[in-house]
Short mmCIF file of C-alpha atoms and ligand atoms in Angstrom, two decimals:
data_model
loop_
_atom_site.label_atom_id
_atom_site.label_comp_id
_atom_site.label_asym_id
_atom_site.label_seq_id
_atom_site.Cartn_x
_atom_site.Cartn_y
_atom_site.Cartn_z
CA UNK A 1 0.31 0.07 0.28
CA UNK A 2 1.91 3.54 -0.63
CA UNK A 3 0.35 6.84 1.67
CA UNK A 4 -2.71 7.37 -1.33
CA UNK A 5 -4.40 3.74 -0.43
CA UNK A 6 -4.00 4.62 4.16
CA UNK A 7 -5.51 7.86 2.82
CA UNK A 8 -8.18 6.48 0.84
CA UNK A 9 -9.00 3.75 3.68
CA UNK A 10 -9.51 7.16 6.35
CA UNK A 11 -12.14 8.83 3.88
CA UNK A 12 -13.95 6.34 3.17
CA UNK A 13 -14.39 4.09 6.32
CA UNK A 14 -14.17 7.34 9.24
CA UNK A 15 -16.01 9.75 9.71
CA UNK A 16 -14.20 13.09 8.11
CA UNK A 17 -14.03 15.48 11.39
CA UNK A 18 -10.01 16.37 10.95
CA UNK A 19 -8.52 17.54 8.30
CA UNK A 20 -5.08 16.57 8.13
CA UNK A 21 -1.80 16.68 6.55
CA UNK A 22 -1.75 14.39 3.15
CA UNK A 23 0.92 12.28 5.68
CA UNK A 24 0.87 8.33 6.36
CA UNK A 25 3.49 8.12 9.56
CA UNK A 26 4.59 4.53 10.17
CA UNK A 27 7.05 5.34 12.73
CA UNK A 28 7.89 7.49 15.43
CA UNK A 29 11.74 8.04 18.00
CA UNK A 30 12.09 10.99 20.04
CA UNK A 31 11.63 13.59 18.27
CA UNK A 32 11.15 11.74 14.51
CA UNK A 33 8.21 10.53 12.86
CA UNK A 34 8.78 8.33 9.62
CA UNK A 35 6.64 7.50 6.81
CA UNK A 36 5.48 4.15 5.16
CA UNK A 37 7.85 5.64 2.97
CA UNK A 38 10.44 5.32 4.83
CA UNK A 39 10.36 10.09 4.52
CA UNK A 40 12.32 10.90 7.75
CA UNK A 41 10.52 13.83 9.56
CA UNK A 42 10.56 16.38 12.75
CA UNK A 43 7.63 16.53 14.33
CA UNK A 44 6.59 20.44 14.96
CA UNK A 45 3.30 19.39 17.03
CA UNK A 46 3.87 16.49 19.62
CA UNK A 47 0.66 14.97 19.51
CA UNK A 48 -0.66 18.78 20.27
CA UNK A 49 1.84 18.26 23.05
CA UNK A 50 0.63 14.83 23.69
CA UNK A 51 4.43 13.30 22.82
CA UNK A 52 6.63 16.41 25.07
CA UNK A 53 8.63 12.84 26.50
CA UNK A 54 9.65 11.91 22.46
CA UNK A 55 8.02 9.32 20.80
CA UNK A 56 8.31 5.36 21.98
CA UNK A 57 10.57 6.98 24.65
CA UNK A 58 11.51 3.02 25.89
CA UNK A 59 10.58 4.00 29.79
CA UNK A 60 7.15 5.19 29.24
CA UNK A 61 6.81 2.13 27.00
CA UNK A 62 8.63 -0.61 28.97
CA UNK A 63 6.18 0.59 32.10
CA UNK A 64 3.38 0.06 29.85
CA UNK A 65 4.13 -3.10 28.69
CA UNK A 66 5.23 -5.03 31.46
CA UNK A 67 1.82 -3.19 33.43
CA UNK A 68 -0.28 -4.33 29.96
CA UNK A 69 2.34 -8.44 30.80
CA UNK A 70 0.25 -8.46 34.35
CA UNK A 71 -2.78 -6.45 34.92
CA UNK A 72 -4.73 -4.28 32.52
CA UNK A 73 -8.29 -3.48 33.81
CA UNK A 74 -10.15 -4.28 37.05
CA UNK A 75 -12.54 -1.20 37.08
CA UNK A 76 -12.65 0.50 39.99
CA UNK A 77 -15.15 -1.99 41.07
CA UNK A 78 -12.00 -3.50 43.29
CA UNK A 79 -8.53 -1.96 43.66
CA UNK A 80 -5.86 -2.17 42.19
CA UNK A 81 -1.55 -2.27 43.00
CA UNK A 82 -1.39 0.60 40.72
CA UNK A 83 -3.38 3.26 41.95
CA UNK A 84 -2.75 3.86 45.26
CA UNK A 85 0.60 4.46 44.06
CA UNK A 86 0.16 6.39 40.88
CA UNK A 87 -1.98 8.79 43.14
CA UNK A 88 0.71 9.61 45.66
CA UNK A 89 3.02 10.33 42.90
CA UNK A 90 0.80 12.85 41.09
CA UNK A 91 -0.27 14.41 44.83
CA UNK A 92 3.41 15.34 45.92
CA UNK A 93 4.04 15.72 42.49
CA UNK A 94 2.00 18.80 41.78
CA UNK A 95 1.12 19.06 45.68
CA UNK A 96 -2.07 19.03 45.96
CA UNK A 97 -4.36 16.08 48.76
CA UNK A 98 -6.46 14.62 46.29
CA UNK A 99 -6.42 13.36 42.62
CA UNK A 100 -9.61 11.97 40.46
CA UNK A 101 -8.44 9.67 37.24
CA UNK A 102 -9.99 9.99 34.26
CA UNK A 103 -9.32 9.20 30.52
CA UNK A 104 -9.09 12.13 28.05
CA UNK A 105 -8.44 16.48 28.16
CA UNK A 106 -12.71 15.98 27.68
CA UNK A 107 -13.49 14.09 30.59
CA UNK A 108 -11.01 15.93 33.03
CA UNK A 109 -12.26 19.67 32.29
CA UNK A 110 -16.11 17.92 32.30
CA UNK A 111 -15.48 16.50 35.88
CA UNK A 112 -13.60 19.02 36.96
CA UNK A 113 -17.03 21.00 36.28
CA UNK A 114 -18.60 18.58 37.75
CA UNK A 115 -16.22 19.21 41.10
CA UNK A 116 -17.24 23.05 40.87
CA UNK A 117 -21.01 22.81 40.66
CA UNK A 118 -21.29 20.59 44.17
CA UNK A 119 -18.48 22.09 45.70
CA UNK A 120 -20.79 25.58 45.00
CA UNK A 121 -24.36 24.15 46.02
CA UNK A 122 -22.28 21.82 49.42
CA UNK A 123 -19.72 23.98 50.36
CA UNK A 124 -20.05 27.49 48.95
CA UNK A 125 -23.43 27.63 49.05
CA UNK A 126 -24.80 28.81 45.75
CA UNK A 127 -28.35 28.20 45.44
CA UNK A 128 -28.79 24.66 43.82
CA UNK A 129 -29.01 24.81 39.52
CA UNK A 130 -27.35 28.49 40.10
CA UNK A 131 -24.09 27.87 39.48
CA UNK A 132 -22.64 29.64 37.30
CA UNK A 133 -18.96 28.79 35.17
CA UNK A 134 -17.24 32.10 34.21
CA UNK A 135 -14.86 31.58 30.78
CA UNK A 136 -12.94 32.77 28.56
CA UNK A 137 -13.86 33.64 24.39
CA UNK A 138 -11.84 31.27 22.02
CA UNK A 139 -11.50 28.99 24.90
CA UNK A 140 -10.62 25.82 24.37
CA UNK A 141 -11.51 22.48 26.62
CA UNK A 142 -12.62 19.90 24.30
CA UNK A 143 -15.46 18.36 22.50
CA UNK A 144 -17.81 16.67 24.74
CA UNK A 145 -21.58 18.64 24.28
CA UNK A 146 -21.64 20.94 27.94
CA UNK A 147 -17.87 21.52 26.71
CA UNK A 148 -18.69 23.15 22.96
CA UNK A 149 -22.20 25.04 25.15
CA UNK A 150 -19.36 27.61 26.11
CA UNK A 151 -16.92 27.55 23.07
CA UNK A 152 -17.58 30.57 20.49
CA UNK A 153 -15.92 28.29 17.98
CA UNK A 154 -19.25 28.09 15.73
CA UNK A 155 -17.99 25.51 13.08
CA UNK A 156 -17.44 23.66 16.57
CA UNK A 157 -21.12 24.94 18.11
CA UNK A 158 -23.27 24.62 15.34
CA UNK A 159 -26.07 22.15 14.99
CA UNK A 160 -25.38 20.68 18.64
CA UNK A 161 -27.16 22.00 20.46
CA UNK A 162 -29.64 22.25 22.89
CA UNK A 163 -26.66 23.87 24.70
CA UNK A 164 -25.58 23.39 28.77
CA UNK A 165 -26.79 26.05 30.80
CA UNK A 166 -24.19 27.82 33.35
CA UNK A 167 -21.30 29.61 31.71
CA UNK A 168 -20.26 33.63 31.09
CA UNK A 169 -17.90 34.22 28.52
CA UNK A 170 -15.42 36.79 28.87
CA UNK A 171 -12.93 37.81 27.57
CA UNK A 172 -8.88 36.41 27.69
CA UNK A 173 -6.24 38.01 29.26
CA UNK A 174 -8.70 41.14 31.25
CA UNK A 175 -8.53 41.63 34.93
CA UNK A 176 -11.54 43.81 34.36
CA UNK A 177 -13.15 41.63 32.50
CA UNK A 178 -13.63 38.82 35.44
CA UNK A 179 -13.91 41.49 38.07
CA UNK A 180 -16.83 42.55 36.38
CA UNK A 181 -17.94 39.30 36.08
CA UNK A 182 -17.54 38.85 39.36
CA UNK A 183 -19.83 41.21 40.91
CA UNK A 184 -22.81 41.25 38.57
CA UNK A 185 -22.86 37.36 39.58
CA UNK A 186 -21.96 37.22 43.41
CA UNK A 187 -22.69 34.37 44.88
CA UNK A 188 -23.46 32.11 42.50
CA UNK A 189 -19.75 31.76 40.27
CA UNK A 190 -18.40 28.66 41.08
CA UNK A 191 -15.11 28.60 39.39
CA UNK A 192 -13.21 30.21 36.88
CA UNK A 193 -12.12 27.39 33.82
CA UNK A 194 -8.72 28.98 32.44
CA UNK A 195 -6.30 28.07 30.04
CA UNK A 196 -3.08 29.83 31.33
CA UNK A 197 -2.26 30.26 27.37
CA UNK A 198 -4.87 29.42 24.96
CA UNK A 199 -3.13 26.74 22.80
CA UNK A 200 -5.58 26.26 20.27
CA UNK A 201 -7.10 29.88 19.69
CA UNK A 202 -3.31 30.13 18.21
CA UNK A 203 -1.08 30.39 21.25
CA UNK A 204 -1.76 33.74 23.51
CA UNK A 205 0.04 34.31 25.98
CA UNK A 206 -1.37 36.46 28.94
CA UNK A 207 -0.12 39.59 29.71
CA UNK A 208 2.05 39.06 32.85
CA UNK A 209 0.85 38.96 36.05
CA UNK A 210 -3.36 38.03 34.49
CA UNK A 211 -3.36 34.60 36.22
CA UNK A 212 -2.23 35.95 39.48
CA UNK A 213 -4.29 38.44 39.73
CA UNK A 214 -6.67 36.56 38.27
CA UNK A 215 -6.22 34.34 41.39
CA UNK A 216 -6.16 36.83 43.85
CA UNK A 217 -9.66 37.87 42.31
CA UNK A 218 -11.67 34.06 42.57
CA UNK A 219 -9.78 33.86 46.92
CA UNK A 220 -11.43 37.43 47.09
CA UNK A 221 -15.07 36.66 45.41
CA UNK A 222 -14.85 33.07 46.80
CA UNK A 223 -15.22 30.88 43.94
CA UNK A 224 -12.37 28.11 42.21
CA UNK A 225 -9.64 29.14 39.98
CA UNK A 226 -9.84 26.26 37.38
CA UNK A 227 -6.70 25.86 35.47
CA UNK A 228 -6.96 23.50 31.85
CA UNK A 229 -3.71 22.56 31.42
CA UNK A 230 -4.38 20.36 29.28
CA UNK A 231 -2.26 21.40 26.72
CA UNK A 232 0.89 23.26 28.68
CA UNK A 233 1.08 21.19 31.54
CA UNK A 234 4.24 18.90 32.02
CA UNK A 235 7.10 21.16 30.88
CA UNK A 236 5.84 23.10 27.57
CA UNK A 237 5.71 26.23 28.42
CA UNK A 238 9.35 26.08 30.43
CA UNK A 239 7.92 24.77 33.69
CA UNK A 240 6.07 21.76 35.26
CA UNK A 241 3.43 23.87 34.83
CA UNK A 242 2.21 26.88 33.11
CA UNK A 243 0.41 28.60 36.31
CA UNK A 244 4.01 28.20 38.32
CA UNK A 245 4.79 31.48 36.03
CA UNK A 246 3.03 33.15 38.22
CA UNK A 247 3.38 31.63 41.54
CA UNK A 248 -0.28 29.98 41.44
CA UNK A 249 -1.78 26.91 42.62
CA UNK A 250 -4.70 26.44 41.03
CA UNK A 251 -7.79 24.88 43.44
CA UNK A 252 -8.39 23.07 40.30
CA UNK A 253 -5.90 21.51 38.01
CA UNK A 254 -6.67 19.60 34.76
CA UNK A 255 -4.35 17.56 33.55
CA UNK A 256 -3.85 15.50 30.15
CA UNK A 257 -1.90 14.98 26.68
CA UNK A 258 1.25 14.63 28.05
CA UNK A 259 0.79 13.50 31.84
CA UNK A 260 1.08 10.13 29.40
CA UNK A 261 3.73 10.99 27.64
CA UNK A 262 1.37 10.15 24.71
CA UNK A 263 1.37 6.89 25.28
CA UNK A 264 -1.70 5.60 26.38
CA UNK A 265 -5.51 8.22 27.59
CA UNK A 266 -4.59 9.73 30.72
CA UNK A 267 -6.06 13.02 32.29
CA UNK A 268 -6.09 13.86 35.80
CA UNK A 269 -7.92 16.03 38.46
CA UNK A 270 -6.27 17.91 41.00
CA UNK A 271 -7.54 19.43 44.56
CA UNK A 272 -7.39 19.35 47.83
CA UNK A 273 -10.02 17.77 50.41
CA UNK A 274 -12.05 21.16 50.83
CA UNK A 275 -13.60 21.11 47.41
CA UNK A 276 -12.50 16.86 46.36
CA UNK A 277 -13.84 15.22 49.01
CA UNK A 278 -17.92 17.02 47.73
CA UNK A 279 -17.69 13.97 45.74
CA UNK A 280 -18.78 10.29 47.81
CA UNK A 281 -18.92 6.91 45.40
CA UNK A 282 -21.25 7.02 42.92
CA UNK A 283 -21.70 10.55 42.14
CA UNK A 284 -18.98 10.19 39.46
CA UNK A 285 -16.39 7.66 37.44
CA UNK A 286 -14.93 6.15 34.70
CA UNK A 287 -14.90 1.75 33.34
CA UNK A 288 -10.81 2.90 32.42
CA UNK A 289 -10.16 5.99 34.95
CA UNK A 290 -7.17 5.33 36.90
CA UNK A 291 -6.23 2.06 35.40
CA UNK A 292 -3.79 0.20 36.09
CA UNK A 293 -1.99 0.13 32.96
CA UNK A 294 -2.27 4.09 32.85
CA UNK A 295 -1.25 4.48 36.52
CA UNK A 296 2.21 2.92 35.62
CA UNK A 297 2.40 5.26 32.20
CA UNK A 298 1.89 8.33 33.89
CA UNK A 299 3.91 7.26 36.95
CA UNK A 300 6.99 6.51 33.94
CA UNK A 301 6.39 9.28 32.20
CA UNK A 302 6.35 12.47 34.85
CA UNK A 303 9.56 10.43 35.86
CA UNK A 304 10.55 11.12 32.64
CA UNK A 305 10.12 14.66 32.74
CA UNK A 306 11.83 15.16 36.19
CA UNK A 307 15.17 13.05 34.70
CA UNK A 308 15.07 14.52 31.42
CA UNK A 309 14.30 18.43 33.07
CA UNK A 310 12.33 18.72 30.41
CA UNK A 311 11.18 21.83 31.79
CA UNK A 312 14.64 23.53 31.90
CA UNK A 313 15.01 22.41 27.60
CA UNK A 314 11.79 23.42 27.03
CA UNK A 315 12.93 27.25 28.85
CA UNK A 316 15.65 27.62 27.26
CA UNK A 317 15.78 25.82 23.07
CA UNK A 318 11.94 28.12 23.35
CA UNK A 319 14.07 31.26 23.73
CA UNK A 320 16.48 29.86 20.92
CA UNK A 321 13.30 29.36 19.04
CA UNK A 322 11.72 32.47 18.92
CA UNK A 323 15.01 34.50 18.53
CA UNK A 324 16.53 31.92 16.01
CA UNK A 325 13.12 32.97 14.06
CA UNK A 326 12.79 36.13 15.43
CA UNK A 327 15.97 37.38 13.42
CA UNK A 328 13.67 36.41 10.31
CA UNK A 329 11.17 37.36 11.06
CA UNK A 330 11.99 41.09 11.10
CA UNK A 331 12.92 41.79 8.10
CA UNK A 332 9.62 39.30 6.91
CA UNK A 333 6.39 39.68 4.81
CA UNK A 334 4.63 36.76 5.13
CA UNK A 335 5.56 36.45 8.59
CA UNK A 336 3.91 38.45 11.57
CA UNK A 337 5.68 37.68 14.15
CA UNK A 338 6.34 34.69 16.66
CA UNK A 339 5.08 34.94 20.16
CA UNK A 340 5.39 31.48 22.67
CA UNK A 341 6.82 30.52 25.68
CA UNK A 342 8.96 27.96 25.99
CA UNK A 343 8.29 25.27 23.55
CA UNK A 344 4.98 26.71 22.90
CA UNK A 345 4.54 28.69 19.72
CA UNK A 346 3.19 29.45 17.60
CA UNK A 347 4.12 32.20 14.09
CA UNK A 348 1.11 34.37 12.94
CA UNK A 349 1.41 34.21 8.82
CA UNK A 350 0.17 37.61 7.19
CA UNK A 351 -2.60 37.22 6.09
CA UNK A 352 -6.82 37.28 6.47
CA UNK A 353 -7.55 34.28 8.72
CA UNK A 354 -9.81 32.42 5.95
CA UNK A 355 -6.59 31.83 4.15
CA UNK A 356 -4.88 28.88 2.80
CA UNK A 357 -1.03 30.26 2.91
CA UNK A 358 -0.61 28.61 6.99
CA UNK A 359 -1.67 25.10 5.14
CA UNK A 360 -0.01 25.66 2.16
CA UNK A 361 3.46 26.63 3.99
CA UNK A 362 2.94 23.31 6.28
CA UNK A 363 2.18 21.25 3.15
CA UNK A 364 5.59 22.50 1.76
CA UNK A 365 7.72 22.67 5.53
CA UNK A 366 5.92 18.70 5.25
CA UNK A 367 7.86 18.60 2.18
CA UNK A 368 11.06 19.60 3.20
CA UNK A 369 11.47 17.24 6.51
CA UNK A 370 9.28 19.41 9.04
CA UNK A 371 5.05 18.97 10.78
CA UNK A 372 3.48 21.08 12.13
CA UNK A 373 -0.59 22.45 11.70
CA UNK A 374 -2.36 25.25 11.00
CA UNK A 375 -4.90 26.47 13.89
CA UNK A 376 -7.10 29.13 12.82
CA UNK A 377 -6.84 29.96 9.65
CA UNK A 378 -3.42 32.09 9.56
CA UNK A 379 -1.72 30.30 12.84
CA UNK A 380 1.27 28.48 12.91
CA UNK A 381 1.85 26.12 16.16
CA UNK A 382 5.20 24.81 17.13
CA UNK A 383 5.52 22.46 19.19
CA UNK A 384 8.81 19.36 18.39
CA UNK A 385 9.19 16.91 21.79
CA UNK A 386 10.63 18.45 24.36
CA UNK A 387 13.75 15.96 24.17
CA UNK A 388 14.73 17.44 20.86
CA UNK A 389 18.20 18.56 20.52
CA UNK A 390 19.37 22.00 20.06
CA UNK A 391 21.06 20.82 16.20
CA UNK A 392 17.44 19.20 15.54
CA UNK A 393 15.56 22.75 16.69
CA UNK A 394 17.79 24.81 14.38
CA UNK A 395 17.48 22.64 11.72
CA UNK A 396 13.80 22.72 11.73
CA UNK A 397 13.96 26.61 12.48
CA UNK A 398 16.21 26.87 8.96
CA UNK A 399 13.26 24.79 7.75
CA UNK A 400 11.04 27.32 8.18
CA UNK A 401 12.46 30.01 7.06
CA UNK A 402 13.60 28.54 3.57
CA UNK A 403 9.56 27.46 3.19
CA UNK A 404 8.55 31.05 4.70
CA UNK A 405 10.97 32.45 2.14
CA UNK A 406 9.17 30.61 -0.92
CA UNK A 407 6.06 32.50 0.04
CA UNK A 408 7.12 35.67 0.79
CA UNK A 409 4.76 37.74 -1.70
CA UNK A 410 2.78 35.37 -2.57
CA UNK A 411 -0.03 35.82 0.62
CA UNK A 412 -3.56 37.24 -0.71
CA UNK A 413 -3.43 40.80 -0.07
CA UNK A 414 -1.02 41.02 1.86
CA UNK A 415 0.44 44.75 3.79
CA UNK A 416 2.78 46.44 2.68
CA UNK A 417 6.42 46.21 5.27
CA UNK A 418 5.58 49.36 7.42
CA UNK A 419 2.33 48.28 8.41
CA UNK A 420 2.85 44.38 8.36
CA UNK A 421 5.82 44.69 11.10
CA UNK A 422 5.28 43.78 14.51
CA UNK A 423 6.97 46.07 17.28
CA UNK A 424 8.27 43.49 18.58
CA UNK A 425 8.68 40.94 15.88
CA UNK A 426 9.30 38.13 18.75
CA UNK A 427 7.02 38.64 21.66
CA UNK A 428 9.38 38.24 24.94
CA UNK A 429 7.43 35.81 27.10
C1 PLP B 1 -6.85 18.83 23.80
C2 PLP B 1 -7.18 19.40 24.69
C3 PLP B 1 -7.87 19.29 25.49
C4 PLP B 1 -8.84 18.11 25.29
O1 PLP B 1 -8.20 16.58 25.38
P1 PLP B 1 -9.27 15.37 24.98
O2 PLP B 1 -8.03 14.20 25.35
O3 PLP B 1 -8.65 15.57 22.78
O4 PLP B 1 -10.57 15.32 25.12
C5 PLP B 1 -9.20 20.17 26.04
N1 PLP B 1 -8.33 21.22 26.74
C6 PLP B 1 -7.26 21.82 26.60
C7 PLP B 1 -6.95 23.67 26.56
C8 PLP B 1 -6.50 21.38 25.50
O5 PLP B 1 -5.50 21.07 24.91
#
């Protein structure tokens, strides 16, 4: 079979709920992947930051294989000898009293919403069925019916109603908007759900002090600060968690993706006893959540992140990535700016959101051996595995700049140089 045959199979038998680049991958190791023809690529997406520890990390895969040969699933009807060890490990690692294990990011977000509501009614004294959760414009928290109910991405929402009530959407990176919403809904707000950096929206890094200010407002109004670190967590942004940049401890922490290094679906909700203890037997659960394989894999994946200093690597390599790419972008007409934190970065293409320029750039980069994907039309996210060597990262930067060069001047209706130039070509954050 050639790549076209594999793609044809997906096209005929799979629902068309994604629009992938036409590349069929067959193998991965570290920061590299290979297609079915044996062509090598740098993976600059990392499965949306799930593969922070690199593809097929031997310690993580080893833990999975060993556990899979021993015991895979007991359900939570019985105890198993991995879950408690994992729960202690993950609680110590992130500094919380308790964890509630789930499988996917969206499930963990749903869990956090249920937890916040229950806390609101049973601890905070909000009248039954009146709790509100404040969320942000352009949020991405997953794909369940409730989660898309508070999205403003029409493509994600349209024709999936009726929607779930109980959410108030405010501008991101706007403490005044948060304060106003808390004030206007005093005594009814269970929590503020926020991504410390908006990943899917296009890697929007909020102003310095935003997370700290938001946490303080939540404390002042007696509401829970809920951080969705599914994409930003596990060393991606240069710290274990993105909230660590401002020394903020969320009341509820949501993790997924790289908590398993991308080898198995694992997600987690962490909170202290005052919040987590509202959940009693039978009130929430999942057949696979906290299974022995997930527990063993997550312990290995979190251990690797520490042992290999992935946060420090992300911080250092991220600085280099932005400064090298920034040098080119300074004199580019096709690329407006590079922004991000750690190794979660994006380049904004100087074209309108519906143009296919960013897509075409990604297609060309793939030909040259680098995989990345546009997010929201004219923004390309670059998030290689954190184990990437500096040399390979710079090879990647070369491919990116060589490709951008080919596209200079071809954007539809591009605007003259002086209007393009962002005052800061590199948003140093
Ligand atoms: C990917 C993501 C999710 C959803 O995770 P799934 O595992 O795809 O359900 C939730 N929140 C954020 C911030 C994400 O990036």
